[in-house]
Coordinates of N, CA and C in Angstrom, one line a residue:
M1 N -119.5 -59.3 -80.7 CA -119.5 -58.8 -82.1 C -118.7 -57.5 -82.1
H2 N -117.9 -57.6 -83.2 CA -117.1 -56.4 -83.5 C -118.1 -55.3 -83.8
V3 N -119.2 -55.4 -84.5 CA -120.2 -54.4 -84.7 C -120.4 -53.4 -83.3
L4 N -120.5 -54.2 -82.3 CA -120.9 -53.5 -81.0 C -119.8 -52.6 -80.7
T5 N -118.6 -53.0 -80.8 CA -117.5 -52.1 -80.6 C -117.6 -50.7 -81.3
Y6 N -117.8 -51.0 -82.6 CA -117.9 -49.8 -83.4 C -119.1 -48.8 -83.1
L7 N -120.3 -49.6 -82.9 CA -121.3 -48.8 -82.4 C -121.2 -47.9 -81.1
W8 N -120.4 -48.7 -80.2 CA -120.3 -47.9 -78.9 C -119.2 -46.7 -79.2
N9 N -118.3 -46.9 -80.1 CA -117.3 -45.8 -80.4 C -118.1 -44.7 -81.1
A10 N -119.2 -45.0 -81.9 CA -119.8 -43.9 -82.6 C -120.8 -43.3 -81.6
A11 N -121.3 -44.0 -80.8 CA -122.3 -43.4 -79.7 C -121.3 -42.5 -78.9
G12 N -120.2 -42.8 -78.6 CA -119.4 -41.8 -77.8 C -119.2 -40.5 -78.3
C13 N -119.2 -40.3 -79.7 CA -119.0 -39.0 -80.3 C -120.5 -38.3 -80.5
L14 N -121.4 -39.2 -80.8 CA -122.7 -38.7 -81.0 C -123.6 -38.4 -79.8
H15 N -123.3 -39.1 -78.7 CA -123.9 -38.7 -77.3 C -122.8 -38.7 -76.2
P16 N -121.8 -37.6 -76.4 CA -120.7 -37.7 -75.5 C -121.0 -37.4 -74.0
N17 N -122.1 -36.8 -73.7 CA -122.2 -36.5 -72.2 C -123.6 -37.1 -71.8
N18 N -124.0 -38.2 -72.5 CA -125.3 -38.7 -72.0 C -125.3 -40.3 -72.2
D19 N -124.8 -41.0 -71.2 CA -124.6 -42.4 -71.1 C -125.9 -43.2 -71.4
Q20 N -127.1 -42.7 -70.9 CA -128.3 -43.2 -71.1 C -128.7 -43.2 -72.5
A21 N -128.5 -42.0 -73.1 CA -128.9 -41.9 -74.5 C -128.0 -42.6 -75.4
A22 N -126.6 -42.8 -75.0 CA -125.8 -43.6 -75.9 C -126.2 -45.1 -75.8
E23 N -126.5 -45.5 -74.6 CA -126.9 -46.9 -74.5 C -128.2 -47.2 -75.2
L24 N -129.1 -46.4 -75.2 CA -130.3 -46.5 -75.9 C -130.1 -46.6 -77.4
W25 N -129.2 -45.7 -77.8 CA -128.9 -45.6 -79.2 C -128.2 -46.8 -79.9
V26 N -127.2 -47.2 -79.1 CA -126.5 -48.6 -79.4 C -127.5 -49.7 -79.4
H27 N -128.3 -49.7 -78.5 CA -129.4 -50.9 -78.5 C -130.1 -50.8 -79.8
R28 N -130.6 -49.6 -80.1 CA -131.6 -49.5 -81.2 C -130.8 -49.8 -82.5
Q29 N -129.5 -49.3 -82.6 CA -128.8 -49.5 -83.9 C -128.4 -50.9 -84.0
A30 N -128.0 -51.6 -82.8 CA -127.6 -53.1 -82.8 C -128.7 -53.9 -83.3
M31 N -130.0 -53.6 -82.9 CA -131.1 -54.4 -83.2 C -131.4 -54.3 -84.7
R32 N -131.1 -53.1 -85.3 CA -131.3 -52.8 -86.6 C -130.2 -53.6 -87.4
V33 N -129.2 -53.6 -87.1 CA -128.0 -54.4 -87.8 C -128.4 -55.9 -87.6
L34 N -128.9 -56.5 -86.5 CA -129.3 -57.8 -86.3 C -130.5 -58.0 -87.2
E35 N -131.3 -57.2 -87.7 CA -132.5 -57.4 -88.5 C -132.0 -57.3 -90.0
G36 N -130.7 -57.1 -90.2 CA -130.2 -57.0 -91.6 C -130.1 -55.7 -92.2
H37 N -130.0 -54.7 -91.4 CA -130.1 -53.4 -92.1 C -128.8 -52.5 -91.7
A38 N -127.6 -53.2 -91.9 CA -126.2 -52.6 -91.6 C -126.2 -51.3 -92.4
R39 N -126.4 -51.4 -93.8 CA -126.1 -50.2 -94.5 C -127.0 -49.0 -94.2
K40 N -128.3 -49.2 -93.7 CA -129.1 -48.2 -93.3 C -128.5 -47.6 -92.0
V41 N -128.0 -48.4 -91.0 CA -127.5 -47.9 -89.8 C -126.3 -47.2 -90.1
A42 N -125.4 -47.5 -91.1 CA -124.2 -46.6 -91.5 C -124.8 -45.2 -91.9
G43 N -125.8 -45.2 -92.7 CA -126.4 -44.1 -93.1 C -126.8 -43.0 -91.9
V44 N -127.5 -43.8 -91.0 CA -128.0 -43.1 -89.9 C -126.7 -42.4 -89.2
I45 N -125.7 -43.1 -89.0 CA -124.6 -42.7 -88.1 C -124.0 -41.5 -89.1
R46 N -123.9 -41.6 -90.3 CA -123.1 -40.4 -91.1 C -124.1 -39.2 -91.0
R47 N -125.3 -39.4 -91.1 CA -126.3 -38.3 -90.9 C -126.3 -37.7 -89.6
Q48 N -126.2 -38.5 -88.5 CA -126.2 -37.8 -87.1 C -124.9 -37.2 -87.0
A49 N -123.8 -37.8 -87.4 CA -122.5 -37.1 -87.3 C -122.5 -35.5 -88.1
T50 N -123.2 -35.7 -89.3 CA -123.2 -34.4 -90.1 C -124.1 -33.4 -89.4
N51 N -125.3 -33.8 -88.9 CA -126.2 -32.9 -88.2 C -125.7 -32.3 -87.0
A52 N -124.7 -33.2 -86.4 CA -124.1 -32.7 -85.1 C -123.1 -31.6 -85.3
H53 N -122.7 -31.5 -86.5 CA -121.6 -30.6 -87.0 C -120.2 -30.9 -86.3
L54 N -120.1 -32.2 -86.2 CA -118.8 -32.6 -85.6 C -117.6 -32.2 -86.6
D55 N -116.5 -31.9 -86.0 CA -115.2 -31.7 -87.0 C -114.8 -33.1 -87.3
R56 N -113.8 -33.1 -88.1 CA -113.2 -34.4 -88.7 C -112.8 -35.3 -87.7
A57 N -112.1 -34.8 -86.7 CA -111.6 -35.5 -85.6 C -112.5 -36.1 -84.7
R58 N -113.5 -35.3 -84.3 CA -114.5 -35.7 -83.4 C -115.5 -36.8 -84.1
R59 N -115.5 -36.7 -85.3 CA -116.7 -37.6 -86.0 C -115.9 -38.9 -86.5
K60 N -114.5 -39.0 -86.3 CA -113.8 -40.0 -86.7 C -114.3 -41.4 -86.3
P61 N -114.8 -41.6 -85.0 CA -115.4 -42.9 -84.6 C -116.6 -43.3 -85.4
A62 N -117.4 -42.2 -85.7 CA -118.7 -42.4 -86.4 C -118.4 -42.8 -87.7
D63 N -117.4 -42.1 -88.3 CA -117.1 -42.4 -89.7 C -116.5 -43.9 -89.9
E64 N -115.7 -44.4 -88.9 CA -115.1 -45.7 -88.8 C -116.2 -46.7 -88.7
A65 N -117.1 -46.3 -87.9 CA -118.4 -47.3 -87.6 C -119.2 -47.5 -88.8
A66 N -119.3 -46.3 -89.6 CA -120.1 -46.3 -90.8 C -119.5 -47.1 -92.0
N67 N -118.2 -46.9 -92.0 CA -117.4 -47.5 -93.0 C -117.3 -49.0 -92.8
Y68 N -117.1 -49.4 -91.4 CA -117.1 -50.8 -91.2 C -118.6 -51.4 -91.6
L69 N -119.5 -50.8 -91.2 CA -120.9 -51.4 -91.5 C -121.1 -51.5 -93.0
T70 N -120.7 -50.5 -93.7 CA -120.9 -50.5 -95.3 C -120.0 -51.6 -95.9
N71 N -118.7 -51.7 -95.4 CA -117.8 -52.6 -96.1 C -118.0 -54.0 -95.7
K72 N -118.5 -54.3 -94.6 CA -118.8 -55.6 -94.0 C -120.3 -56.0 -94.1
A73 N -121.0 -55.3 -94.8 CA -122.4 -55.5 -94.9 C -122.7 -56.9 -95.5
P74 N -122.1 -57.3 -96.5 CA -122.3 -58.7 -97.1 C -122.0 -59.7 -96.1
Y75 N -121.3 -59.5 -95.0 CA -120.8 -60.6 -94.1 C -121.9 -60.4 -92.8
L76 N -122.7 -59.4 -92.8 CA -123.4 -59.1 -91.7 C -124.9 -59.6 -91.9
D77 N -125.1 -60.6 -92.5 CA -126.5 -61.2 -92.9 C -126.9 -61.9 -91.7
Y78 N -127.1 -61.2 -90.4 CA -127.4 -61.9 -89.3 C -128.8 -62.5 -89.3
P79 N -129.8 -62.0 -90.0 CA -131.2 -62.9 -90.1 C -130.9 -64.3 -90.6
T80 N -130.2 -64.4 -91.7 CA -129.8 -65.8 -92.1 C -129.0 -66.7 -91.3
A81 N -128.0 -66.0 -90.7 CA -127.3 -66.8 -89.6 C -128.0 -67.2 -88.5
L82 N -128.9 -66.3 -87.9 CA -129.7 -66.6 -86.7 C -130.7 -67.6 -87.0
A83 N -131.3 -67.5 -88.2 CA -132.4 -68.6 -88.8 C -131.8 -69.9 -88.8
N84 N -130.4 -70.1 -89.3 CA -129.8 -71.2 -89.3 C -129.2 -71.7 -88.1
G85 N -129.2 -71.0 -87.1 CA -128.5 -71.3 -85.7 C -127.1 -71.2 -85.8
W86 N -126.5 -70.5 -86.8 CA -125.0 -70.1 -86.9 C -124.6 -69.2 -85.9
P87 N -123.3 -69.3 -85.4 CA -122.8 -68.3 -84.5 C -122.7 -66.9 -85.2
I88 N -123.0 -65.8 -84.4 CA -122.8 -64.5 -84.9 C -121.7 -63.7 -84.2
A89 N -121.3 -64.2 -83.1 CA -120.2 -63.6 -82.4 C -118.9 -64.2 -82.8
T90 N -117.9 -63.5 -83.1 CA -116.7 -63.9 -83.5 C -115.9 -64.6 -82.6
G91 N -116.1 -64.4 -81.4 CA -115.3 -64.9 -80.2 C -115.5 -66.5 -80.3
I92 N -116.7 -67.0 -80.7 CA -116.9 -68.3 -80.6 C -116.1 -69.0 -81.7
V93 N -116.1 -68.3 -83.0 CA -115.3 -68.8 -84.0 C -113.8 -68.8 -83.8
E94 N -113.4 -67.7 -83.4 CA -112.0 -67.4 -83.1 C -111.5 -68.4 -81.9
G95 N -112.3 -68.7 -81.0 CA -111.9 -69.7 -79.9 C -111.8 -71.0 -80.5
A96 N -112.7 -71.3 -81.3 CA -112.7 -72.7 -82.0 C -111.4 -72.8 -82.7
C97 N -111.2 -71.8 -83.6 CA -109.9 -71.9 -84.4 C -108.6 -71.9 -83.5
R98 N -108.7 -71.2 -82.4 CA -107.4 -71.2 -81.6 C -107.3 -72.7 -81.0
H99 N -108.5 -73.2 -80.5 CA -108.4 -74.5 -79.9 C -108.2 -75.6 -80.8
L100 N -108.8 -75.7 -82.0 CA -108.6 -76.7 -82.9 C -107.4 -76.5 -83.7
I101 N -107.1 -75.3 -84.1 CA -106.0 -75.2 -85.2 C -104.8 -74.7 -84.5
K102 N -104.8 -73.5 -83.9 CA -103.4 -72.9 -83.4 C -102.7 -73.6 -82.5
D103 N -103.5 -74.2 -81.4 CA -102.9 -74.8 -80.3 C -102.1 -76.1 -80.8
R104 N -102.5 -76.6 -82.0 CA -101.9 -77.9 -82.5 C -100.8 -77.5 -83.6
M105 N -101.3 -76.7 -84.5 CA -100.4 -76.4 -85.7 C -99.3 -75.5 -85.4
D106 N -99.4 -74.7 -84.4 CA -98.4 -73.6 -84.2 C -97.4 -74.2 -83.2
I107 N -97.0 -75.3 -83.1 CA -95.9 -76.0 -82.5 C -94.6 -75.6 -83.0
I108 N -93.7 -75.2 -82.3 CA -92.3 -74.8 -82.8 C -91.7 -75.9 -83.5
G109 N -91.1 -75.8 -84.6 CA -90.4 -76.8 -85.3 C -91.4 -77.7 -86.2
A110 N -92.6 -77.6 -86.0 CA -93.5 -78.5 -86.7 C -93.7 -78.2 -88.1
R111 N -93.7 -79.2 -89.0 CA -94.0 -78.8 -90.5 C -95.2 -79.7 -90.9
W112 N -96.1 -79.0 -91.5 CA -97.3 -79.7 -91.9 C -97.6 -79.6 -93.4
G113 N -97.8 -80.8 -93.9 CA -98.4 -80.8 -95.3 C -99.9 -80.7 -95.2
L114 N -100.4 -80.3 -96.5 CA -101.9 -80.2 -96.3 C -102.7 -81.4 -95.9
A115 N -102.2 -82.5 -96.5 CA -103.0 -83.7 -96.0 C -102.9 -84.2 -94.4
G116 N -101.5 -84.0 -94.0 CA -101.5 -84.3 -92.6 C -102.1 -83.5 -91.7
A117 N -102.2 -82.1 -92.0 CA -102.9 -81.0 -91.2 C -104.3 -81.3 -91.3
E118 N -104.9 -81.6 -92.6 CA -106.2 -81.8 -92.5 C -106.7 -83.0 -91.7
A119 N -105.9 -84.0 -91.8 CA -106.1 -85.3 -91.0 C -106.2 -85.0 -89.6
I120 N -105.2 -84.3 -89.0 CA -105.1 -84.0 -87.5 C -106.0 -83.1 -87.1
L121 N -106.5 -82.2 -87.9 CA -107.6 -81.3 -87.6 C -109.0 -81.8 -87.5
K122 N -109.2 -82.8 -88.5 CA -110.5 -83.5 -88.4 C -110.6 -84.4 -87.2
L123 N -109.4 -85.1 -86.8 CA -109.4 -85.8 -85.6 C -109.6 -84.9 -84.2
R124 N -109.1 -83.7 -84.4 CA -109.2 -82.9 -83.1 C -110.6 -82.4 -83.0
A125 N -111.2 -82.1 -84.2 CA -112.7 -81.8 -84.2 C -113.6 -82.8 -83.6
I126 N -113.3 -84.1 -84.1 CA -114.0 -85.3 -83.6 C -113.9 -85.3 -82.1
K127 N -112.6 -85.1 -81.7 CA -112.4 -85.4 -80.1 C -113.1 -84.3 -79.5
A128 N -113.0 -83.1 -79.9 CA -113.5 -81.8 -79.2 C -115.1 -81.9 -79.2
N129 N -115.6 -82.5 -80.1 CA -117.1 -82.7 -80.0 C -117.6 -84.0 -79.4
D130 N -116.7 -84.7 -78.7 CA -116.9 -85.9 -78.0 C -117.6 -87.0 -78.9
D131 N -117.1 -87.0 -80.2 CA -117.7 -88.0 -81.2 C -116.6 -89.1 -81.5
F132 N -115.6 -89.2 -80.5 CA -114.4 -90.1 -81.0 C -114.8 -91.6 -80.9
D133 N -115.7 -91.9 -80.0 CA -115.9 -93.3 -79.7 C -116.8 -93.7 -81.0
E134 N -117.9 -93.0 -81.3 CA -118.6 -93.3 -82.5 C -117.8 -93.3 -83.7
Y135 N -116.8 -92.3 -83.8 CA -115.8 -92.2 -85.1 C -115.2 -93.6 -85.1
W136 N -114.5 -93.9 -84.0 CA -113.6 -95.1 -84.0 C -114.3 -96.3 -84.4
Q137 N -115.6 -96.6 -84.0 CA -116.3 -97.7 -84.5 C -116.5 -97.7 -86.1
Y138 N -116.9 -96.5 -86.6 CA -117.0 -96.3 -87.9 C -115.7 -96.6 -88.7
H139 N -114.6 -96.1 -88.1 CA -113.3 -96.3 -88.7 C -112.9 -97.8 -88.8
L140 N -113.2 -98.4 -87.7 CA -112.8 -99.8 -87.7 C -113.8 -100.6 -88.6
A141 N -115.0 -100.3 -88.7 CA -115.9 -101.0 -89.8 C -115.3 -100.7 -91.2
Q142 N -115.0 -99.4 -91.5 CA -114.4 -99.1 -92.8 C -113.3 -99.9 -93.1
E143 N -112.3 -99.9 -92.0 CA -111.0 -100.7 -92.2 C -111.2 -102.0 -92.5
R144 N -112.2 -102.7 -91.7 CA -112.5 -104.1 -92.0 C -113.1 -104.4 -93.3
H145 N -113.8 -103.4 -93.9 CA -114.4 -103.6 -95.2 C -113.2 -103.5 -96.3
H146 N -112.6 -102.5 -96.3 CA -111.4 -102.3 -97.1 C -110.4 -103.2 -97.3
V147 N -110.0 -103.7 -96.0 CA -108.8 -104.6 -96.0 C -109.2 -106.0 -96.1
H148 N -110.4 -106.3 -95.6 CA -110.8 -107.8 -95.5 C -112.0 -108.1 -96.5
E149 N -113.1 -107.5 -96.2 CA -114.4 -107.9 -96.8 C -114.3 -107.6 -98.4
A150 N -113.7 -106.7 -98.7 CA -113.5 -106.3 -100.2 C -112.8 -107.3 -101.0
R151 N -112.0 -108.1 -100.4 CA -111.4 -109.2 -101.1 C -112.3 -110.4 -101.4
Y152 N -113.5 -110.4 -100.9 CA -114.3 -111.7 -101.2 C -115.5 -111.3 -102.0
H153 N -116.0 -112.4 -102.4 CA -117.2 -112.2 -103.3 C -118.3 -111.7 -102.5
D154 N -119.1 -110.7 -103.0 CA -120.2 -110.2 -102.2 C -119.9 -109.5 -100.9
H155 N -118.5 -109.3 -100.7 CA -117.8 -108.6 -99.5 C -118.1 -109.4 -98.3
V156 N -118.3 -110.8 -98.4 CA -118.6 -111.6 -97.2 C -117.4 -112.5 -96.9
I157 N -116.8 -112.4 -95.8 CA -115.6 -113.2 -95.4 C -116.1 -114.6 -95.2
P158 N -115.6 -115.6 -95.9 CA -116.1 -117.0 -95.7 C -115.8 -117.3 -94.2
S159 N -116.7 -118.2 -93.6 CA -116.4 -118.6 -92.3 C -115.7 -119.9 -92.4
V160 N -114.9 -120.0 -91.2 CA -114.0 -121.3 -91.2 C -114.8 -122.2 -90.2
T161 N -115.1 -123.4 -90.9 CA -115.8 -124.5 -90.1 C -114.9 -125.8 -89.8

């Protein structure tokens, strides 16, 4: 989570000489963010930096963390994401994007229209999820229906006797 990087940077200026205090502080603030309190954590960070009388340069990591939490708060609805089983770590999403999209779409000299790109990405997702065999059976059934069965009354191909 990008949030943890910002929290660790803030902890470095708020607890510069105490690794144990910094670790406890990051854990406590990360749990509060996971509970959906990103803006409150931003306020805590700003208040602690002010109370520590840090000059502008020394408090920069704290201000950056607070600004990140405030600006990204609408996207940090971790309680909803966790309740729905959605990934909250960006590495998972970024890895999937790289695997499904970049590795295929970023080929030198390739040109993709929207329809072709969408079709190939859907197939890559089906293959990556090990659903290809099931999809192929579905595809063949749909093809049979559209090309053959749809031409006949009640969509039934007459038997040859």
